[in-house]
GROMACS .gro file of C-alpha atoms in nm:
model
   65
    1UNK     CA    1  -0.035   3.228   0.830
    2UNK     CA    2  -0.370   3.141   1.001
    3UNK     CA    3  -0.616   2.968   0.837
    4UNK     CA    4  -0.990   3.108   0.857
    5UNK     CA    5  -1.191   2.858   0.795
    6UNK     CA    6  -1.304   2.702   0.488
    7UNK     CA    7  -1.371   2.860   0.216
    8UNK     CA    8  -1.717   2.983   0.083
    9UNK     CA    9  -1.855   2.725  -0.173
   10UNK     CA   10  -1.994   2.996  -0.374
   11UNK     CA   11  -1.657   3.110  -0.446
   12UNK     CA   12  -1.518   2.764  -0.574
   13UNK     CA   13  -1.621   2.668  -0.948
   14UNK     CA   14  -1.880   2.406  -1.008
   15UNK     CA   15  -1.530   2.158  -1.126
   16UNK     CA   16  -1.373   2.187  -0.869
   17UNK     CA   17  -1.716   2.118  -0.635
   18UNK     CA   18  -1.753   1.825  -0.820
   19UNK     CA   19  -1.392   1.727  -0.792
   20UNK     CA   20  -1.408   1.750  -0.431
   21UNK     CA   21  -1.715   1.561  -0.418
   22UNK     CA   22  -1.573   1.233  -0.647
   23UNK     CA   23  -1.288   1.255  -0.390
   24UNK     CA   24  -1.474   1.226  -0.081
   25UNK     CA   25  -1.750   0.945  -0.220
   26UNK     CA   26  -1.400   0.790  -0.336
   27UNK     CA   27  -1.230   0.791   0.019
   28UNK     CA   28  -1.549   0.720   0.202
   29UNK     CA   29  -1.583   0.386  -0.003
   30UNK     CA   30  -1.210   0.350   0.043
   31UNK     CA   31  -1.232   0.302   0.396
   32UNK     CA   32  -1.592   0.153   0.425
   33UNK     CA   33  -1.420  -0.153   0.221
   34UNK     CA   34  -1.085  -0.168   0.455
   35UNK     CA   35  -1.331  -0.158   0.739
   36UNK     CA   36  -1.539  -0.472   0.608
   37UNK     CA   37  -1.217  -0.654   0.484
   38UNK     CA   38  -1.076  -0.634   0.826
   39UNK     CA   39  -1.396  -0.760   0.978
   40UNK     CA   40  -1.414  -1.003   0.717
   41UNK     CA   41  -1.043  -1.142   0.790
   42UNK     CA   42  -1.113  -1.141   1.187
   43UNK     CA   43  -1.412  -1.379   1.137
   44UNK     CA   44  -1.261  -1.611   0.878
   45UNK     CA   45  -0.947  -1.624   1.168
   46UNK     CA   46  -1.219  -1.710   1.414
   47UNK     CA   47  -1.328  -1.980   1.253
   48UNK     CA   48  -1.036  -2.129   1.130
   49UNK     CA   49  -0.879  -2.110   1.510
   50UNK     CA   50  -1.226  -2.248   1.631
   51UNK     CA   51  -1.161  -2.534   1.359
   52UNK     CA   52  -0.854  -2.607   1.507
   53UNK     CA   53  -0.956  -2.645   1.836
   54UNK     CA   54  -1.223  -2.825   1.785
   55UNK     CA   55  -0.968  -3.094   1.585
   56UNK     CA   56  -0.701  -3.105   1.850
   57UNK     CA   57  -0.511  -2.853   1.669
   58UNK     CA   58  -0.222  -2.674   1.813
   59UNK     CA   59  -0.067  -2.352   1.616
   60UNK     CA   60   0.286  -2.529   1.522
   61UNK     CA   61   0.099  -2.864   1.422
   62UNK     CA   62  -0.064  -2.656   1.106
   63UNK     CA   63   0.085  -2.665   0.757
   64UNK     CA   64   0.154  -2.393   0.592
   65UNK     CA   65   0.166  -2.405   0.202
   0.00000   0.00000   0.00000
């Protein structure tokens, strides 16, 4: 079966246009935040290697807790 495109709006209910709505603000701030987390995490790995070098810091001389 091949599919024809989407769907006319007019023919979905206004529940279900809200529905899909509240899903796609939901995903879109889903992945907005993974996107800024990862960012976040590559900067705060930046610094903390910059740290290092800048102390004489080599990756087996750091303690783990």
């Amino acid at each position: 079966m091949a599919m024809t495109g989407p769907a006319p709006c007019s023919s979905m209910s206004n529940h279900t246009k809200e529905r899909v709505t509240m899903t796609k603000v939901t995903l879109e701030n889903f992945y907005s935040n993974l996107i800024a987390q990862h960012e976040e995490r590559e900067m705060r790995q930046k610094k903390l290697e910059k740290v290092m070098e800048e102390e004489g810091l080599k990756d087996d001389e750091v303690l783990y807790c």
